mmCIF file of C-alpha atoms in Angstrom:
data_model
loop_
_atom_site.group_PDB
_atom_site.id
_atom_site.type_symbol
_atom_site.label_atom_id
_atom_site.label_comp_id
_atom_site.label_asym_id
_atom_site.label_seq_id
_atom_site.Cartn_x
_atom_site.Cartn_y
_atom_site.Cartn_z
ATOM 1 C CA ILE A 1 75.241 -56.478 -46.471
ATOM 2 C CA LYS A 2 72.292 -58.137 -48.173
ATOM 3 C CA GLY A 3 72.880 -61.872 -48.225
ATOM 4 C CA SER A 4 75.483 -61.712 -45.412
ATOM 5 C CA ILE A 5 76.072 -65.112 -43.908
ATOM 6 C CA HIS A 6 76.875 -63.773 -40.481
ATOM 7 C CA LEU A 7 73.818 -61.573 -40.252
ATOM 8 C CA ALA A 8 71.639 -64.394 -41.547
ATOM 9 C CA PHE A 9 72.795 -66.823 -38.865
ATOM 10 C CA LEU A 10 72.605 -64.187 -36.144
ATOM 11 C CA SER A 11 69.001 -63.490 -37.223
ATOM 12 C CA HIS A 12 68.166 -67.227 -37.142
ATOM 13 C CA LEU A 13 69.745 -67.567 -33.704
ATOM 14 C CA CYS A 14 67.725 -64.627 -32.347
ATOM 15 C CA PHE A 15 64.586 -66.181 -33.859
ATOM 16 C CA ILE A 16 65.315 -69.469 -32.052
ATOM 17 C CA LEU A 17 65.903 -67.713 -28.704
ATOM 18 C CA ALA A 18 62.785 -65.565 -29.086
ATOM 19 C CA SER A 19 60.686 -68.633 -29.843
ATOM 20 C CA LEU A 20 62.153 -70.525 -26.854
ATOM 21 C CA PHE A 21 61.384 -67.646 -24.491
ATOM 22 C CA TYR A 22 57.811 -67.411 -25.869
ATOM 23 C CA LEU A 23 57.343 -71.151 -25.460
ATOM 24 C CA LYS A 24 58.640 -71.000 -21.895
ATOM 25 C CA LEU A 25 56.246 -68.098 -21.260
ATOM 26 C CA ALA A 26 53.314 -70.172 -22.548
ATOM 27 C CA LEU A 27 54.270 -73.159 -20.408
ATOM 28 C CA VAL A 28 54.633 -70.970 -17.295
ATOM 29 C CA THR A 29 51.208 -69.499 -17.948
ATOM 30 C CA LEU A 30 49.748 -72.983 -18.417
ATOM 31 C CA ASN A 31 51.270 -74.240 -15.165
ATOM 32 C CA TRP A 32 49.982 -71.196 -13.279
ATOM 33 C CA TYR A 33 46.469 -71.596 -14.671
ATOM 34 C CA LEU A 34 46.301 -75.274 -13.719
ATOM 35 C CA TYR A 35 47.719 -74.469 -10.229
ATOM 36 C CA THR A 36 45.093 -71.772 -9.591
ATOM 37 C CA LYS A 37 42.263 -74.081 -10.719
ATOM 38 C CA ARG A 38 43.467 -76.797 -8.304
ATOM 39 C CA ARG A 39 43.410 -74.185 -5.534
ATOM 40 C CA GLY A 40 39.894 -73.047 -6.369
ATOM 41 C CA VAL A 41 40.748 -69.510 -7.527
ATOM 42 C CA PRO A 42 37.674 -67.949 -9.226
ATOM 43 C CA GLN A 43 37.939 -67.111 -12.926
ATOM 44 C CA ASP A 44 37.140 -63.424 -12.287
ATOM 45 C CA ILE A 45 40.205 -63.120 -10.080
ATOM 46 C CA LEU A 46 42.342 -64.592 -12.879
ATOM 47 C CA ASP A 47 40.727 -62.168 -15.340
ATOM 48 C CA GLU A 48 41.402 -59.100 -13.192
ATOM 49 C CA ASP A 49 44.931 -60.281 -12.330
ATOM 50 C CA THR A 50 46.149 -57.182 -10.506
ATOM 51 C CA GLU A 51 48.151 -56.917 -7.304
ATOM 52 C CA GLU A 52 45.250 -55.242 -5.527
ATOM 53 C CA VAL A 53 42.799 -57.955 -6.517
ATOM 54 C CA TRP A 54 45.127 -60.771 -5.510
ATOM 55 C CA THR A 55 46.025 -59.097 -2.216
ATOM 56 C CA SER A 56 42.363 -58.681 -1.337
ATOM 57 C CA TRP A 57 41.277 -62.195 -2.373
ATOM 58 C CA THR A 58 44.168 -64.036 -0.712
ATOM 59 C CA SER A 59 43.711 -62.058 2.536
ATOM 60 C CA GLU A 60 39.980 -62.793 2.651
ATOM 61 C CA ASN A 61 40.566 -66.485 2.023
ATOM 62 C CA GLY A 62 43.660 -66.959 4.182
ATOM 63 C CA ALA A 63 45.704 -67.917 1.134
ATOM 64 C CA ASP A 64 48.770 -65.714 1.391
ATOM 65 C CA TYR A 65 50.870 -68.522 -0.039
ATOM 66 C CA ILE A 66 48.961 -68.170 -3.320
ATOM 67 C CA PHE A 67 49.852 -64.472 -3.433
ATOM 68 C CA ASP A 68 53.520 -65.412 -3.053
ATOM 69 C CA LYS A 69 53.105 -67.872 -5.929
ATOM 70 C CA TRP A 70 51.434 -65.131 -7.997
ATOM 71 C CA GLU A 71 54.330 -62.724 -7.437
ATOM 72 C CA ALA A 72 56.824 -65.401 -8.524
ATOM 73 C CA TYR A 73 54.659 -66.135 -11.579
ATOM 74 C CA ARG A 74 54.471 -62.467 -12.536
ATOM 75 C CA LEU A 75 58.253 -62.105 -12.328
ATOM 76 C CA GLU A 76 58.727 -65.140 -14.609
ATOM 77 C CA TYR A 77 55.992 -63.888 -16.935
ATOM 78 C CA GLU A 78 57.572 -60.469 -17.353
ATOM 79 C CA LEU A 79 61.101 -61.917 -17.764
ATOM 80 C CA PHE A 80 60.234 -64.468 -20.458
ATOM 81 C CA TYR A 81 57.883 -62.145 -22.272
ATOM 82 C CA ILE A 82 60.361 -59.257 -22.350
ATOM 83 C CA MET A 83 63.255 -61.478 -23.415
ATOM 84 C CA GLY A 84 61.235 -63.131 -26.156
ATOM 85 C CA ALA A 85 59.929 -59.845 -27.471
ATOM 86 C CA LEU A 86 63.383 -58.258 -27.288
ATOM 87 C CA PHE A 87 64.935 -61.003 -29.405
ATOM 88 C CA PHE A 88 62.152 -60.542 -31.997
ATOM 89 C CA VAL A 89 63.144 -56.840 -32.088
ATOM 90 C CA PHE A 90 66.684 -57.998 -32.810
ATOM 91 C CA VAL A 91 65.432 -60.246 -35.616
ATOM 92 C CA GLY A 92 63.511 -57.351 -37.139
ATOM 93 C CA LEU A 93 66.501 -55.002 -36.960
ATOM 94 C CA LEU A 94 68.891 -57.581 -38.444
ATOM 95 C CA ASP A 95 66.481 -58.339 -41.292
ATOM 96 C CA LEU A 96 66.016 -54.601 -41.870
ATOM 97 C CA ILE A 97 69.777 -54.348 -42.345
ATOM 98 C CA ARG A 98 69.880 -57.469 -44.562
ATOM 99 C CA TYR A 99 66.994 -56.648 -46.878
ATOM 100 C CA PHE A 100 66.681 -52.816 -46.619
ATOM 101 C CA ASP A 101 62.920 -53.380 -46.469
ATOM 102 C CA CYS A 102 60.928 -51.056 -44.226
ATOM 103 C CA LEU A 103 58.359 -53.845 -43.733
ATOM 104 C CA ASN A 104 60.850 -55.499 -41.398
ATOM 105 C CA MET A 105 60.030 -52.666 -38.967
ATOM 106 C CA VAL A 106 56.730 -54.499 -38.422
ATOM 107 C CA LEU A 107 58.580 -57.220 -36.508
ATOM 108 C CA VAL A 108 60.362 -54.577 -34.447
ATOM 109 C CA LEU A 109 57.002 -52.958 -33.549
ATOM 110 C CA ALA A 110 55.571 -56.376 -32.703
ATOM 111 C CA GLY A 111 58.380 -56.951 -30.222
ATOM 112 C CA VAL A 112 58.022 -53.475 -28.726
ATOM 113 C CA ALA A 113 54.284 -53.964 -28.278
ATOM 114 C CA GLY A 114 55.001 -57.303 -26.602
ATOM 115 C CA MET A 115 57.390 -55.681 -24.124
ATOM 116 C CA ILE A 116 54.814 -53.011 -23.279
ATOM 117 C CA SER A 117 52.249 -55.748 -22.715
ATOM 118 C CA ALA A 118 54.613 -57.584 -20.403
ATOM 119 C CA LEU A 119 55.101 -54.454 -18.289
ATOM 120 C CA SER A 120 51.431 -53.487 -18.200
ATOM 121 C CA LYS A 121 49.814 -53.713 -14.761
ATOM 122 C CA THR A 122 46.201 -54.427 -15.721
ATOM 123 C CA TYR A 123 44.563 -57.263 -17.650
ATOM 124 C CA GLN A 124 42.947 -54.803 -20.056
ATOM 125 C CA ALA A 125 46.220 -53.078 -20.930
ATOM 126 C CA ARG A 126 48.045 -56.427 -21.388
ATOM 127 C CA THR A 127 45.258 -57.669 -23.639
ATOM 128 C CA ILE A 128 45.223 -54.586 -25.846
ATOM 129 C CA TRP A 129 48.987 -54.567 -26.354
ATOM 130 C CA ASP A 130 48.915 -58.344 -26.933
ATOM 131 C CA PHE A 131 46.302 -57.683 -29.616
ATOM 132 C CA VAL A 132 48.576 -55.164 -31.274
ATOM 133 C CA SER A 133 51.641 -57.381 -31.031
ATOM 134 C CA VAL A 134 50.098 -60.548 -32.446
ATOM 135 C CA HIS A 135 48.590 -58.725 -35.410
ATOM 136 C CA MET A 136 52.012 -57.219 -36.160
ATOM 137 C CA PHE A 137 53.405 -60.754 -36.148
ATOM 138 C CA PHE A 138 50.626 -61.778 -38.546
ATOM 139 C CA ILE A 139 51.604 -58.970 -40.948
ATOM 140 C CA GLU A 140 55.230 -60.113 -40.688
ATOM 141 C CA ALA A 141 54.172 -63.671 -41.529
ATOM 142 C CA ILE A 142 52.416 -62.410 -44.672
ATOM 143 C CA ASN A 143 55.488 -60.404 -45.567
ATOM 144 C CA LEU A 144 57.669 -63.510 -45.267
ATOM 145 C CA LEU A 145 55.416 -65.478 -47.602
ATOM 146 C CA LEU A 146 55.297 -62.668 -50.193
ATOM 147 C CA ARG A 147 59.063 -62.062 -50.116
ATOM 148 C CA LYS A 148 60.623 -63.389 -53.357
ATOM 149 C CA HIS A 149 63.819 -65.396 -53.452
ATOM 150 C CA ASN A 150 65.412 -66.702 -56.573
ATOM 151 C CA TYR A 151 67.756 -69.450 -55.462
ATOM 152 C CA GLU A 152 67.534 -73.205 -55.112
ATOM 153 C CA GLY A 153 65.983 -74.636 -51.967
ATOM 154 C CA VAL A 154 63.722 -71.720 -51.067
ATOM 155 C CA ALA A 155 60.738 -74.090 -50.816
ATOM 156 C CA CYS A 156 62.237 -75.600 -47.617
ATOM 157 C CA PHE A 157 62.193 -72.176 -45.998
ATOM 158 C CA ARG A 158 58.582 -71.751 -46.949
ATOM 159 C CA ILE A 159 57.727 -74.625 -44.625
ATOM 160 C CA GLY A 160 58.963 -72.524 -41.755
ATOM 161 C CA ASP A 161 57.155 -69.439 -43.052
ATOM 162 C CA VAL A 162 53.863 -71.338 -43.209
ATOM 163 C CA CYS A 163 54.330 -72.606 -39.628
ATOM 164 C CA PHE A 164 55.026 -69.059 -38.513
ATOM 165 C CA LEU A 165 51.838 -67.891 -40.256
ATOM 166 C CA ILE A 166 49.706 -70.588 -38.687
ATOM 167 C CA GLY A 167 51.097 -69.710 -35.243
ATOM 168 C CA ALA A 168 50.365 -66.033 -35.828
ATOM 169 C CA VAL A 169 46.779 -66.824 -36.867
ATOM 170 C CA LEU A 170 46.271 -68.865 -33.715
ATOM 171 C CA ASP A 171 47.670 -65.990 -31.612
ATOM 172 C CA CYS A 172 45.263 -63.603 -33.328
ATOM 173 C CA ILE A 173 42.349 -65.892 -32.447
ATOM 174 C CA GLY A 174 43.579 -65.955 -28.859
ATOM 175 C CA SER A 175 43.735 -62.151 -28.787
ATOM 176 C CA TYR A 176 40.076 -61.937 -29.912
ATOM 177 C CA VAL A 177 39.107 -64.264 -27.096
ATOM 178 C CA GLY A 178 41.119 -62.126 -24.658
ATOM 179 C CA ILE A 179 39.396 -58.951 -25.831
ATOM 180 C CA ALA A 180 36.035 -60.678 -25.297
ATOM 181 C CA GLU A 181 37.212 -61.784 -21.821
ATOM 182 C CA HIS A 182 36.533 -65.474 -22.457
ATOM 183 C CA GLU A 183 39.938 -66.800 -21.496
ATOM 184 C CA GLY A 184 40.168 -70.505 -20.753
ATOM 185 C CA LEU A 185 42.447 -73.517 -20.706
ATOM 186 C CA TRP A 186 42.006 -74.158 -24.411
ATOM 187 C CA VAL A 187 43.330 -70.660 -25.249
ATOM 188 C CA ILE A 188 46.491 -71.287 -23.234
ATOM 189 C CA GLN A 189 46.962 -74.689 -24.821
ATOM 190 C CA MET A 190 46.517 -73.090 -28.246
ATOM 191 C CA ASP A 191 49.217 -70.592 -27.307
ATOM 192 C CA VAL A 192 51.574 -73.417 -26.378
ATOM 193 C CA PHE A 193 50.908 -75.046 -29.767
ATOM 194 C CA SER A 194 51.480 -71.731 -31.524
ATOM 195 C CA CYS A 195 54.854 -71.267 -29.802
ATOM 196 C CA CYS A 196 55.811 -74.812 -30.769
ATOM 197 C CA LEU A 197 55.068 -73.934 -34.400
ATOM 198 C CA TRP A 198 57.242 -70.806 -34.137
ATOM 199 C CA LEU A 199 60.095 -72.787 -32.641
ATOM 200 C CA PHE A 200 59.751 -75.412 -35.409
ATOM 201 C CA SER A 201 59.804 -72.580 -37.952
ATOM 202 C CA ALA A 202 63.025 -71.193 -36.411
ATOM 203 C CA LEU A 203 64.714 -74.595 -36.380
ATOM 204 C CA THR A 204 63.573 -75.362 -39.917
ATOM 205 C CA ASP A 205 64.989 -72.081 -41.163
ATOM 206 C CA ILE A 206 68.431 -72.505 -39.631
ATOM 207 C CA THR A 207 68.629 -76.202 -40.590
ATOM 208 C CA ALA A 208 67.722 -75.435 -44.202
ATOM 209 C CA GLU A 209 70.160 -72.530 -44.199
ATOM 210 C CA ILE A 210 73.023 -74.755 -43.055
ATOM 211 C CA TYR A 211 72.139 -77.479 -45.572
ATOM 212 C CA TYR A 212 71.907 -75.166 -48.552
ATOM 213 C CA LEU A 213 74.919 -73.150 -47.457
ATOM 214 C CA ARG A 214 77.059 -76.307 -47.468
ATOM 215 C CA LYS A 215 75.573 -77.278 -50.862
ATOM 216 C CA ARG A 216 76.225 -73.883 -52.428
ATOM 217 C CA VAL A 217 79.731 -73.509 -50.968
ATOM 218 C CA GLY A 218 80.592 -76.976 -52.217
ATOM 219 C CA GLY A 219 79.555 -75.970 -55.734
ATOM 220 C CA SER A 220 81.076 -72.483 -55.667
ATOM 221 C CA SER A 221 84.549 -71.717 -56.923
ATOM 222 C CA ASP A 222 84.390 -68.176 -55.553
ATOM 223 C CA GLY A 223 84.234 -69.198 -51.916
ATOM 224 C CA ILE A 224 81.953 -68.422 -49.045
ATOM 225 C CA GLY A 225 81.850 -64.671 -49.684
ATOM 226 C CA THR A 226 79.601 -65.153 -52.729
ATOM 227 C CA VAL A 227 76.988 -67.282 -50.985
ATOM 228 C CA GLN A 228 73.543 -65.732 -50.742
ATOM 229 C CA CYS A 229 71.527 -66.439 -47.581
ATOM 230 C CA TYR A 230 67.815 -66.515 -46.949
#
């Protein structure tokens, strides 16, 4: 199974979908933050971010419409976070099958921790599970860079790996800020940039895979079955 073209492209496709969901999640969070600031919501309410806190604050300030907006935001947040994390679990499982490397379980654990974070009801629980998830992604990024490949064109894939690593580092920084409870606009903007790097990494990988696949198939007399994939 190692080097399977079909598993390789399925893994790349899941990576793209996971990155898109994470980017959408970051943009939804950014829009919500900007909306609440325009409406004068205190930072401590955003930090607590529980149904009880929002119910109490909106009732006291006659802002029930903001509570409705918050409920809609939470539904989108959970959906995009769970879907993104789930597709990263798929990537990890597919790579585990392709490489028979137990280190690929790190990506599976990162996705699982992300899904737990999405379903957590308190800010503290979400922050802790986010912390676990992003550090698992960081370990996966290191694993990608250390993985050895011995065929032409691997340097192009390294560009994507480096982008994934930079994004993971930025996410780790954001998790430290979250643990310290110093969230702000710049953290959310950094998260958006990190997700863009991950999406670029995913698109770079599949583009390079297609290019070098065509090149290797064109020069192979044995056909597509002998082609090794990244």
